XYZ file of C-alpha atoms in Angstrom:
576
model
C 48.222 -37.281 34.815
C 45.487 -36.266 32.687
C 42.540 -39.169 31.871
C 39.852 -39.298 29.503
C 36.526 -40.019 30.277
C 34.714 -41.646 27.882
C 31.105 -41.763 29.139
C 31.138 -38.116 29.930
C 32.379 -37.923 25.720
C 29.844 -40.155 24.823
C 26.980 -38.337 26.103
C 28.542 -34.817 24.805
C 29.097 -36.550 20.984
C 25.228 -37.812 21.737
C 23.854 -34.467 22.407
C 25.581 -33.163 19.527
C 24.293 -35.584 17.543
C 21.039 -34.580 18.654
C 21.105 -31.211 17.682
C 22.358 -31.587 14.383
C 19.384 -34.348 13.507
C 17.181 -31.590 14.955
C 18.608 -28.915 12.898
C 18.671 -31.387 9.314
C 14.756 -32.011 10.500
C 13.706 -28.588 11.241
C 14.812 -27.715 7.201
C 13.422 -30.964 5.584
C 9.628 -29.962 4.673
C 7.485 -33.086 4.806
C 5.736 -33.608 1.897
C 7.888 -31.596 -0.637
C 9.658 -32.229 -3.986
C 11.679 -29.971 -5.475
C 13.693 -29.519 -8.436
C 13.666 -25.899 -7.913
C 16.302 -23.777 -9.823
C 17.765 -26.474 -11.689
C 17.797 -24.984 -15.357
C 16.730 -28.164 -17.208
C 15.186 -27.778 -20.090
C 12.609 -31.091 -20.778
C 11.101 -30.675 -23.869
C 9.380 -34.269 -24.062
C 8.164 -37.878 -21.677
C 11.820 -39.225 -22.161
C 13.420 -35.435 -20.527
C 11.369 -35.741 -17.669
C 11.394 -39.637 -17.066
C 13.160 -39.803 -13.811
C 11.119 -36.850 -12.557
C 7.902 -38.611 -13.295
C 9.138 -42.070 -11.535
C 9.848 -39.804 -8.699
C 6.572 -38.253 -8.634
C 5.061 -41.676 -9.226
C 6.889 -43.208 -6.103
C 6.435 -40.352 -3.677
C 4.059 -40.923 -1.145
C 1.842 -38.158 0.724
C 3.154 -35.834 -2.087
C 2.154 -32.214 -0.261
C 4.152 -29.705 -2.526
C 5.977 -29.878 -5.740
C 8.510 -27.630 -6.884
C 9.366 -27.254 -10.810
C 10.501 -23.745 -11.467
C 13.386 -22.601 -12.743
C 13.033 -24.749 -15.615
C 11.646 -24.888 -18.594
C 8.990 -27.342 -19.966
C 7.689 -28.155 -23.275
C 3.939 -29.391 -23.647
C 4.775 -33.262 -24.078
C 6.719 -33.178 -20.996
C 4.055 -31.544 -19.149
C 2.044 -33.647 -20.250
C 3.915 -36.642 -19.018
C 3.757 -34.508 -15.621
C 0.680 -34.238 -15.348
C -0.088 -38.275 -16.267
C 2.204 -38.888 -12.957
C 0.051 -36.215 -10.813
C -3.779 -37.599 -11.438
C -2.864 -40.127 -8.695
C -1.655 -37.606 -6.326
C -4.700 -36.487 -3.657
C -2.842 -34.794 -1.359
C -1.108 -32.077 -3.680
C -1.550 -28.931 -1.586
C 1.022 -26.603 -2.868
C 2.277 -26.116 -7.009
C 4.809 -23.901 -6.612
C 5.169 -23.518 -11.135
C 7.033 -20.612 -11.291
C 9.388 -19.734 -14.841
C 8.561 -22.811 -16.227
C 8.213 -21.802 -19.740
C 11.491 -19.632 -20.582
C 12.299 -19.808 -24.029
C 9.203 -21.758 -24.778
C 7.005 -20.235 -28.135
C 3.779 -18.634 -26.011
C 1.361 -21.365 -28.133
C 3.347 -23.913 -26.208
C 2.210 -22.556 -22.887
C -1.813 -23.209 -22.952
C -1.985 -26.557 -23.752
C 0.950 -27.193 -21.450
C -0.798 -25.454 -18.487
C -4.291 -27.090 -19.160
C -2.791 -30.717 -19.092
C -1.417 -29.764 -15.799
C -4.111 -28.476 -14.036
C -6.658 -31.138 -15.668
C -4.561 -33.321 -13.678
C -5.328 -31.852 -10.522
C -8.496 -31.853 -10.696
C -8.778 -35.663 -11.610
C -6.551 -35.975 -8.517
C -8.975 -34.692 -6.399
C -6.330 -32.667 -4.932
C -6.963 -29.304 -2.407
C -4.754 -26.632 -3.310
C -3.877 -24.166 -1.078
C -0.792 -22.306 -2.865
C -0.711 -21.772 -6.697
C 2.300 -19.945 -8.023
C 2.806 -19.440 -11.675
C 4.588 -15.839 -11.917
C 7.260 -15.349 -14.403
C 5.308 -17.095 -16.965
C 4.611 -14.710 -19.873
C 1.417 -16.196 -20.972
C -0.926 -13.549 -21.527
C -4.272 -13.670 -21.409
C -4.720 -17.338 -22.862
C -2.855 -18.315 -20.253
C -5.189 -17.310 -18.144
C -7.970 -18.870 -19.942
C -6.093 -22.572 -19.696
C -6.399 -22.381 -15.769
C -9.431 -20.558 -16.025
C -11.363 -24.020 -15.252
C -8.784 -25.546 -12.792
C -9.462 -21.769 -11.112
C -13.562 -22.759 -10.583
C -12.832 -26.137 -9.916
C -13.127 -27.932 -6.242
C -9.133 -28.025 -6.674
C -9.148 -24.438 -6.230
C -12.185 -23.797 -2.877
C -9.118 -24.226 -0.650
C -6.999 -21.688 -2.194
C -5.149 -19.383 0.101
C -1.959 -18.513 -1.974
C -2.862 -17.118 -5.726
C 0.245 -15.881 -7.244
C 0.500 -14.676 -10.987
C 3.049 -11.562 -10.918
C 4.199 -10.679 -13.839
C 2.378 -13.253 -16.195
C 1.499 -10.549 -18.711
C -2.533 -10.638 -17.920
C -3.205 -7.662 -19.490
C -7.083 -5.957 -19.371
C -8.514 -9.070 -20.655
C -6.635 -11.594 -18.535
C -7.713 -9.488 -15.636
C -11.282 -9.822 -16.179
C -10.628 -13.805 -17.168
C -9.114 -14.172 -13.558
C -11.973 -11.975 -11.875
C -14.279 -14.457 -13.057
C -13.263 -17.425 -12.393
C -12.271 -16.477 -8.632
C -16.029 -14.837 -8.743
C -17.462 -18.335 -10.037
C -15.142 -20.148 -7.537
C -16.460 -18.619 -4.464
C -19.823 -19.131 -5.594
C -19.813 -22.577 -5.895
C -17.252 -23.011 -3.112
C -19.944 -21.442 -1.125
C -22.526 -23.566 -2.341
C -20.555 -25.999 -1.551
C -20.623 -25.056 2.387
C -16.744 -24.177 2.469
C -16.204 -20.381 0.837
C -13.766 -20.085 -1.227
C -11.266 -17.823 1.504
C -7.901 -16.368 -0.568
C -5.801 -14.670 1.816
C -2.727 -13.588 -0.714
C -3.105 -12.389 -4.125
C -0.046 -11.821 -6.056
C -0.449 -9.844 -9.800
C 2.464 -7.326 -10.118
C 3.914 -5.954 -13.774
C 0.756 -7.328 -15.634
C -0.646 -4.779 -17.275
C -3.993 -4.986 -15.685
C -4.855 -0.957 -15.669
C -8.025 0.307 -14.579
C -10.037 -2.116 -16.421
C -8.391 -5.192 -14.965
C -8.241 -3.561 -12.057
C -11.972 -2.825 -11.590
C -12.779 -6.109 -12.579
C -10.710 -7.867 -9.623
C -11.822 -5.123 -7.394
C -15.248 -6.974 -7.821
C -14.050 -10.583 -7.250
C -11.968 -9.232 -4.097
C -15.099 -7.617 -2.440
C -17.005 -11.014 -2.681
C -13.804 -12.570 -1.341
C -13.480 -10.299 1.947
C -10.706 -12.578 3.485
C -7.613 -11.346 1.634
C -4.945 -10.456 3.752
C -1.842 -9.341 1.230
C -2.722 -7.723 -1.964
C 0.790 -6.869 -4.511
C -0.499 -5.507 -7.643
C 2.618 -3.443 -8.093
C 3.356 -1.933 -12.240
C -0.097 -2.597 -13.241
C -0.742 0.692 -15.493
C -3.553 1.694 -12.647
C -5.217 4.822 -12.551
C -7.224 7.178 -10.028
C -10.113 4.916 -11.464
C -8.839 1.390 -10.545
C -7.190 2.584 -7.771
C -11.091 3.962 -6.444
C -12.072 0.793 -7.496
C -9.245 -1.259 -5.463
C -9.948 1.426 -2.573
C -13.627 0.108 -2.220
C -12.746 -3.415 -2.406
C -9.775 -3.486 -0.006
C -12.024 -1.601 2.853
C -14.370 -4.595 2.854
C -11.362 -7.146 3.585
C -10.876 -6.105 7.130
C -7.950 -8.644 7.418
C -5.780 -7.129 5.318
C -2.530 -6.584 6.626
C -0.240 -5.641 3.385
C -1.318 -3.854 0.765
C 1.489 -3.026 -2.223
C 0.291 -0.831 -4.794
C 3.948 -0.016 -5.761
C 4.198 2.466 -9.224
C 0.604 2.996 -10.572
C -0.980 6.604 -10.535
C -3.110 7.314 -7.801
C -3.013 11.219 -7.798
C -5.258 13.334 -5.743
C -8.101 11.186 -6.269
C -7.066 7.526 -5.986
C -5.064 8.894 -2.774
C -8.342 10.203 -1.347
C -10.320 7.022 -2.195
C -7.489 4.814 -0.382
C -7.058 6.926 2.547
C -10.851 6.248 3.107
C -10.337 2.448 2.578
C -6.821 1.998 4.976
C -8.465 4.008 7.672
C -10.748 0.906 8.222
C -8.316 -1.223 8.137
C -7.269 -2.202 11.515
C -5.256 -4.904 10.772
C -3.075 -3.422 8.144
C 0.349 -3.397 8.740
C 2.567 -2.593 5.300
C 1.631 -0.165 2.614
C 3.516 0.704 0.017
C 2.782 3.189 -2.307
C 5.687 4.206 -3.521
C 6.280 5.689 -7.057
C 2.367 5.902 -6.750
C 1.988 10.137 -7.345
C 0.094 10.512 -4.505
C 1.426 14.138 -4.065
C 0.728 16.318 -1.351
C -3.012 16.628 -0.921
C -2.870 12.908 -1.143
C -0.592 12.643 1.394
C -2.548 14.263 3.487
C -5.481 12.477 2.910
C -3.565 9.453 4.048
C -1.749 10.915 7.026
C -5.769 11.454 8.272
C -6.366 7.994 7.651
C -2.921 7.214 9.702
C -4.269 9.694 12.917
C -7.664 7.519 12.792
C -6.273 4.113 13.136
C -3.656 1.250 11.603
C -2.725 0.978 15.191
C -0.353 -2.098 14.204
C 1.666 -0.304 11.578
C 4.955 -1.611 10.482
C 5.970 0.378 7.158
C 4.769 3.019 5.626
C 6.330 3.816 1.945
C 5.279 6.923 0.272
C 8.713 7.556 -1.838
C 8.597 8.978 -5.017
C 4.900 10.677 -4.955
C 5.737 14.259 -5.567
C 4.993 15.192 -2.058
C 6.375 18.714 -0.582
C 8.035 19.233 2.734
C 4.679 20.694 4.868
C 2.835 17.426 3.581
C 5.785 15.431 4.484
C 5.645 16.907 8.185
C 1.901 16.046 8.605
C 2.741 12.428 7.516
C 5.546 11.846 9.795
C 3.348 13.413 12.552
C 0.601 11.344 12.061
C 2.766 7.936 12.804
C 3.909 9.127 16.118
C 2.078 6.982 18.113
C 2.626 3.683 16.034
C 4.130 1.670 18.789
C 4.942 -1.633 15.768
C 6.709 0.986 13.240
C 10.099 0.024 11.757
C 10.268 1.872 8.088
C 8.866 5.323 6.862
C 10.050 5.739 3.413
C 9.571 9.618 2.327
C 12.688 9.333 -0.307
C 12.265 10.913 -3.799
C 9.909 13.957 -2.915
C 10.229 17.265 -3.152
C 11.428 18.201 0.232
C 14.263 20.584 -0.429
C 17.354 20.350 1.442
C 15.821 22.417 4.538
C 12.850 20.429 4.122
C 14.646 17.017 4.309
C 16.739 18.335 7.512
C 13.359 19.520 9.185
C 11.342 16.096 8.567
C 15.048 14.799 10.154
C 14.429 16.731 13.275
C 10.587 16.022 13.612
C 11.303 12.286 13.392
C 14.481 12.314 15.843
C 12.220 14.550 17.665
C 9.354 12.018 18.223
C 12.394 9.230 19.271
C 11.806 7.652 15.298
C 15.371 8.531 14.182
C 15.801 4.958 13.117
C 12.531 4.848 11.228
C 13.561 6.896 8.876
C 14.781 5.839 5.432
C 16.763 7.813 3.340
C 16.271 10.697 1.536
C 19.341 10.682 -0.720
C 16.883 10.812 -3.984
C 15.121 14.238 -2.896
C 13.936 15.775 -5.861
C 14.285 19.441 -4.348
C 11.685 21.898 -3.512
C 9.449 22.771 -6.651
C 9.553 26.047 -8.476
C 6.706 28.192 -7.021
C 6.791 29.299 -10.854
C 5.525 26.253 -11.994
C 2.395 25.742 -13.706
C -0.534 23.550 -11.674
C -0.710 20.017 -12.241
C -1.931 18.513 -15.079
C -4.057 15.840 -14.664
C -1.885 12.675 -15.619
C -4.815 10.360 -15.367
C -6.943 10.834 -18.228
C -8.008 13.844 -20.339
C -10.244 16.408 -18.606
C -13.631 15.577 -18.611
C -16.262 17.544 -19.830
C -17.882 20.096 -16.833
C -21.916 19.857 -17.192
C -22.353 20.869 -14.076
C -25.276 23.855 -13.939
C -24.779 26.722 -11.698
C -26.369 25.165 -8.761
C -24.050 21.854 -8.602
C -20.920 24.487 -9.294
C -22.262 27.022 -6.305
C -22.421 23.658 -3.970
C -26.386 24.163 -3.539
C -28.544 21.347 -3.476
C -31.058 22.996 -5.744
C -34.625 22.171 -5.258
C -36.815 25.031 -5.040
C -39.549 22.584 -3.373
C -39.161 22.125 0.328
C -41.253 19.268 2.001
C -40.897 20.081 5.832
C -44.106 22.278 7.041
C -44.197 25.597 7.599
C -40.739 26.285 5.463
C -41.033 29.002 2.809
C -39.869 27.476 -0.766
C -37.217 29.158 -3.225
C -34.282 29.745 -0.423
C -32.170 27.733 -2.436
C -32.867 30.718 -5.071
C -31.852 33.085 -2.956
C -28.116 31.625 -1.885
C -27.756 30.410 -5.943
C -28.090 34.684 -6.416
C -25.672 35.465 -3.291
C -23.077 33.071 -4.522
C -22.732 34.068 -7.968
C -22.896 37.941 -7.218
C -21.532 38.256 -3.424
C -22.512 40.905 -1.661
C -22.651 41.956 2.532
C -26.336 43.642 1.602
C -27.413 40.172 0.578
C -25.786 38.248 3.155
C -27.887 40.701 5.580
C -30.853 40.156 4.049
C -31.553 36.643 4.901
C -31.935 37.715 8.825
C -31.890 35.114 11.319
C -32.751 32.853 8.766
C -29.062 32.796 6.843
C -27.836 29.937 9.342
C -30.739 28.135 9.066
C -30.555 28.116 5.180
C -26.704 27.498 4.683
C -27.158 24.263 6.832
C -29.977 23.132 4.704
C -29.092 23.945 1.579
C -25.507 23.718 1.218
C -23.730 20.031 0.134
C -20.911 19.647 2.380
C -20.421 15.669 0.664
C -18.020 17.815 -1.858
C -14.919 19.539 -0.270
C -14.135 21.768 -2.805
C -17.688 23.205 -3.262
C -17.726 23.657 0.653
C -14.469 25.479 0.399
C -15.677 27.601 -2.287
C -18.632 28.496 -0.841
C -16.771 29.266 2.450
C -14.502 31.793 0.418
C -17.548 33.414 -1.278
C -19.045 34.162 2.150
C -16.063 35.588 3.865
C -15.072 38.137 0.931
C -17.775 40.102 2.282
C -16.761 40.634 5.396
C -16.225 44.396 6.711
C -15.151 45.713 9.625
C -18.795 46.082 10.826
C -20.799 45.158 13.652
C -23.574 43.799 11.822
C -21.731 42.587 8.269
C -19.274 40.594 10.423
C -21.312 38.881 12.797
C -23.250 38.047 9.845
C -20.467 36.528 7.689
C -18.937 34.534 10.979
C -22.546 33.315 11.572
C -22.843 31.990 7.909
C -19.208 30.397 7.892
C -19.386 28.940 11.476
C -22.682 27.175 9.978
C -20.991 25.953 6.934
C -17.962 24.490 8.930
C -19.709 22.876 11.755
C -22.001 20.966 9.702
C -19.153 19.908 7.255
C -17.069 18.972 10.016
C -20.010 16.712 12.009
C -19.884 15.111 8.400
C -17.655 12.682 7.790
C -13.498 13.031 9.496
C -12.274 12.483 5.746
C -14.620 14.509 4.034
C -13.293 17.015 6.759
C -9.744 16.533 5.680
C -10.840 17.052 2.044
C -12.084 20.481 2.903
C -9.380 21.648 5.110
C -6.971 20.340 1.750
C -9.119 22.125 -0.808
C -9.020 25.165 1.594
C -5.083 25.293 1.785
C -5.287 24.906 -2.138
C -7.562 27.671 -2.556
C -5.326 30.139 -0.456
C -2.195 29.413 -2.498
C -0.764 27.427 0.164
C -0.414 24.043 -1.380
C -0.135 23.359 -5.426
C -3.261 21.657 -7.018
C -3.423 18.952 -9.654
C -6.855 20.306 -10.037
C -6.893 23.507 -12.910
C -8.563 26.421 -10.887
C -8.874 29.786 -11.132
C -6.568 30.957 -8.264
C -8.641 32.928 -5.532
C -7.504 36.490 -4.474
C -7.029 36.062 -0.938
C -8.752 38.493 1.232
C -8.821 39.488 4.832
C -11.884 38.188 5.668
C -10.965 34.715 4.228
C -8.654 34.550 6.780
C -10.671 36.177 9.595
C -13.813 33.896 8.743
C -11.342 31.152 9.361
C -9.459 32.336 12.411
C -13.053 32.708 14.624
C -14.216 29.321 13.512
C -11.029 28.133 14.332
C -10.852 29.163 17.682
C -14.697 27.434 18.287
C -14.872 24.247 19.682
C -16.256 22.318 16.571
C -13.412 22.828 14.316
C -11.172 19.562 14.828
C -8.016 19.818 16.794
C -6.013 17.910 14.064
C -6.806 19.856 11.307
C -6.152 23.237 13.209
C -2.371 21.484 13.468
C -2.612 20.775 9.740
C -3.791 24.678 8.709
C -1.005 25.833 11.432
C 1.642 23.580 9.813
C 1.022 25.212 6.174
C 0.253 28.850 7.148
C 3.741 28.758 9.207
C 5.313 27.576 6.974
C 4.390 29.127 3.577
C 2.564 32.456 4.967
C 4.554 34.800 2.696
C 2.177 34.160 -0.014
C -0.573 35.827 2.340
C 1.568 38.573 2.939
C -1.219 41.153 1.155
C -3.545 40.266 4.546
C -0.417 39.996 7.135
C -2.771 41.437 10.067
C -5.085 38.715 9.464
C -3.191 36.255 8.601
C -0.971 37.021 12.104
C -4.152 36.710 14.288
C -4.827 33.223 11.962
C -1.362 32.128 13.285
C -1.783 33.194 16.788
C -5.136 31.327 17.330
C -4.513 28.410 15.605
C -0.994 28.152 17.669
C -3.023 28.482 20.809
C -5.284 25.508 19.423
C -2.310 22.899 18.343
C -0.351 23.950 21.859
C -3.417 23.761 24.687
């Protein structure tokens, strides 16, 4: 005979209970009022009565939710009556409020709301108005709410796709410049930790002009400016201001033009960033010698590293090895995204095996958009950014010479700089002999190793001299083993630079930059296989050299002997 018991049934229908009260409390959010995705459209104080007397009789009003409707000015206005009483407003989330709504309807609209705010007396921490096309006068009508004491608490700013534009840019740049300042005066800095401005148009003037705001800010930790028109000259800018938020942990630069340049600039920034845990540049034309830059700035730190997008940047299948290499160790990564290169299909199956190789198989996204390897016919890179600029550089600047005759330190004989000026632009082994002991002594003083490409040239100019002679060679791998060890005991990315500029210069790797391709010789190569076997040239960048000379050494098939003992010695180096 079965029986029922009831107490054991109440106590199971209790604890149900329970947990479904627990559940419907865990998604209420305290505070809120939404009338999020509705589609109303309120075009005056009668359309929005209800949603005033509901404003009106909510107390401890944290957050208020209107978008996904559209609002005409008197209905804002009526809004923004109901809000002046409301104190503890923390969050507007005002997003597509204006569809369909004539763009003079939008200022007036937005500056009744946010003078309510600030007769509330409110502390806002989030601010969302993206998907509201209003320009740059938009900007202007929350331009005061912006400097306002509404505003010192802000730690959510997001305006993506708002239509800014260069002058909206610099309208928002300062008035988050003048709200830190008197935030700080204030004893309570203004501290923004996400800012939101994708598909606004902001290009490099816009750009620049945040890049100054976000520098005094130095507690963001996202940054999307995604489809913002930016160039190598923004993104610099950007570079300079992200590297003083050390915080940051996304950074989303999504489909502007960083090219050689900007790429080099950011790597510089993100390898300070310890925190940093997404970056996508994607669509961003980093290409190659950008990549590179970056997969340096990957080896150096980011320990925390969660997903690296590079997709769609040009990038060739040796560069694309060196990235994936450099985020072996990232014990936090989930997503490498190296889709839409120029990999090739045997370049797409080897950066398969290298990742499945290092146990990152799943890491992997896919490469289904591979452009293909680019025709080695091709022309170099133009220079997407801008128009070339003007080259007033004298001789001495182009020879990588510092150029003053006059020497201050005692007993040192003036005019060497002269004498290396007359070397470089007429190479000879007689000259290069001539100096005497004192050749070392006057490539490490007067040669500027802050510029890669000058060091590389000036490297290349050296070694063409060489000769299989007792004297001439010692001579040559005396100068060159000067000239590398103090520009690698420089700086690690300035390092990079030169090791990238050299690969350019030896045909390995295709330049943006137009130069006058170098006829490789033997003793380019030899010059670089003895200072690659000393002890100052870095073990990374030996793998990097090894990685493009294995892979593409049938353009230095005119020096095979030398470039063989290249390969042999830098294999020894990467494998020890």
């Amino acid at each position: 005979m079965l029986t029922f018991n009831y107490d054991y049934f109440k106590q199971a229908m209790a604890a149900e209970d329970i947990a479904q009260l627990t559940e419907a409390l865990a998604k209420t959010h305290v505070g809120e009022l939404s009338y999020k995705g509705r589609g109303l459209k309120l075009d005056n104080a009668e359309s929005v009565k209800e949603m005033v007397q509901d404003i009106e009789q909510f107390q401890g009003l944290q957050s208020l939710k209107l978008e996904g409707n559209t609002f005409g000015v008197e209905a804002a206005q009526s809004i923004a009556k109901a809000l002046e009483a409301k104190s503890e407003l923390q969050q507007c989330h005002w997003s597509d409020m204006f569809t369909g709504r004539l763009r003079s309807e939008i200022p007036p609209a937005l500056k009744s709301l946010g003078g309510a705010l600030m007769t509330s007396g409110a502390r806002l921490t989030e601010l969302d108005l993206s998907d509201n096309a209003f320009g740059p006068d938009g900007v202007k009508a929350i331009e005061t709410l912006l400097k306002s004491s509404a505003c010192y608490t802000l730690r959510e700013l997001r305006l993506n796709n708002c239509g800014l534009g260069i002058g909206g840019g610099r309208v928002l740049a300062s008035a988050l410049t003048e709200c830190h300042k008197q935030s700080s005066a204030a004893g309570a800095p203004l501290r923004l930790k996400v800012f939101i401005a994708g598909r606004n148009r902001l290009e490099n003037d816009g750009a620049a002009a945040l890049a100054k705001a976000f520098k005094l800010l130095g507690s963001l930790e996202e940054v999307h400016m995604p489809q913002n028109g930016i160039n190598h000259a923004g993104v610099t800018a950007l570079a300079a201001a992200m590297q003083l938020n050390p915080n940051l942990q996304v950074l989303n630069l999504n489909d502007n033009t960083f090219t050689k340049r900007g790429s080099i600039a950011m790597a510089e920034a993100i390898s300070h960033l310890q925190c940093l845990q997404v970056i996508n540049f994607g669509d961003c034309l980093v290409r190659s010698e950008g990549a590179i830059a970056i997969a340096w700035a990957l080896k150096e730190g980011l320990p925390h590293l969660r997903e690296l997008n590079l997709s769609f940047g040009e990038i060739t299948e040796t560069a694309a090895l060196i990235v994936a290499k450099a985020v072996q160790d990232k014990a936090d990564l989930e997503k490498l995204d190296l889709n839409g290169n120029c990999l090739g299909e045997d370049g797409c199956e080897a950066l398969r095996e290298t990742i499945e190789g290092m146990n990152l198989g799943d890491m992997l996204g896919s490469l289904s958009d591979d452009e293909g390897e680019p025709d080695e016919d091709d022309e170099d890179y133009e220079d997407e950014d801008e128009d070339e600029e003007e080259d007033n550089e004298d001789t001495e600047e182009e020879n990588g010479v510092n150029g003053t005759d006059d020497v201050n330190e005692e007993n040192e004989e003036p005019h060497h700089s002269s004498e290396l000026i007359a070397f470089l632009n007429s190479p000879s082994s007689e000259k290069l002999i001539s100096f005497g002991a004192k050749r070392v002594q006057l490539i490490e003083q007067e040669v500027d190793v802050s510029d890669a490409c000058k060091v590389s040239d000036v490297f290349l100019k050296i070694s063409s001299v060489y000769k299989d002679e007792p004297e001439v060679k010692r001579a040559v791998f005396e100068s060159t083993d000067a000239l590398l060890r103090k520009a690698f005991s420089n700086s690690h990315s300035r390092s990079y630079s030169f090791i990238s500029s050299l690969i350019v210069n030896l045909g390995l790797l295709k330049s943006e930059d137009k130069k006058i391709k170098v006829s490789v010789l033997p003793g380019h190569l030899l010059a670089l296989e003895h200072a690659a076997a000393q002890e100052f040239f870095p073990l990374d960048q030996a793998g990097v050299l090894e990685a493009f000379v294995s892979r593409h050494g049938k353009v230095l098939e005119s020096c095979s002997s030398a470039r063989d003992a290249l390969k042999t010695t830098l294999a020894k180096r990467t494998t020890a």
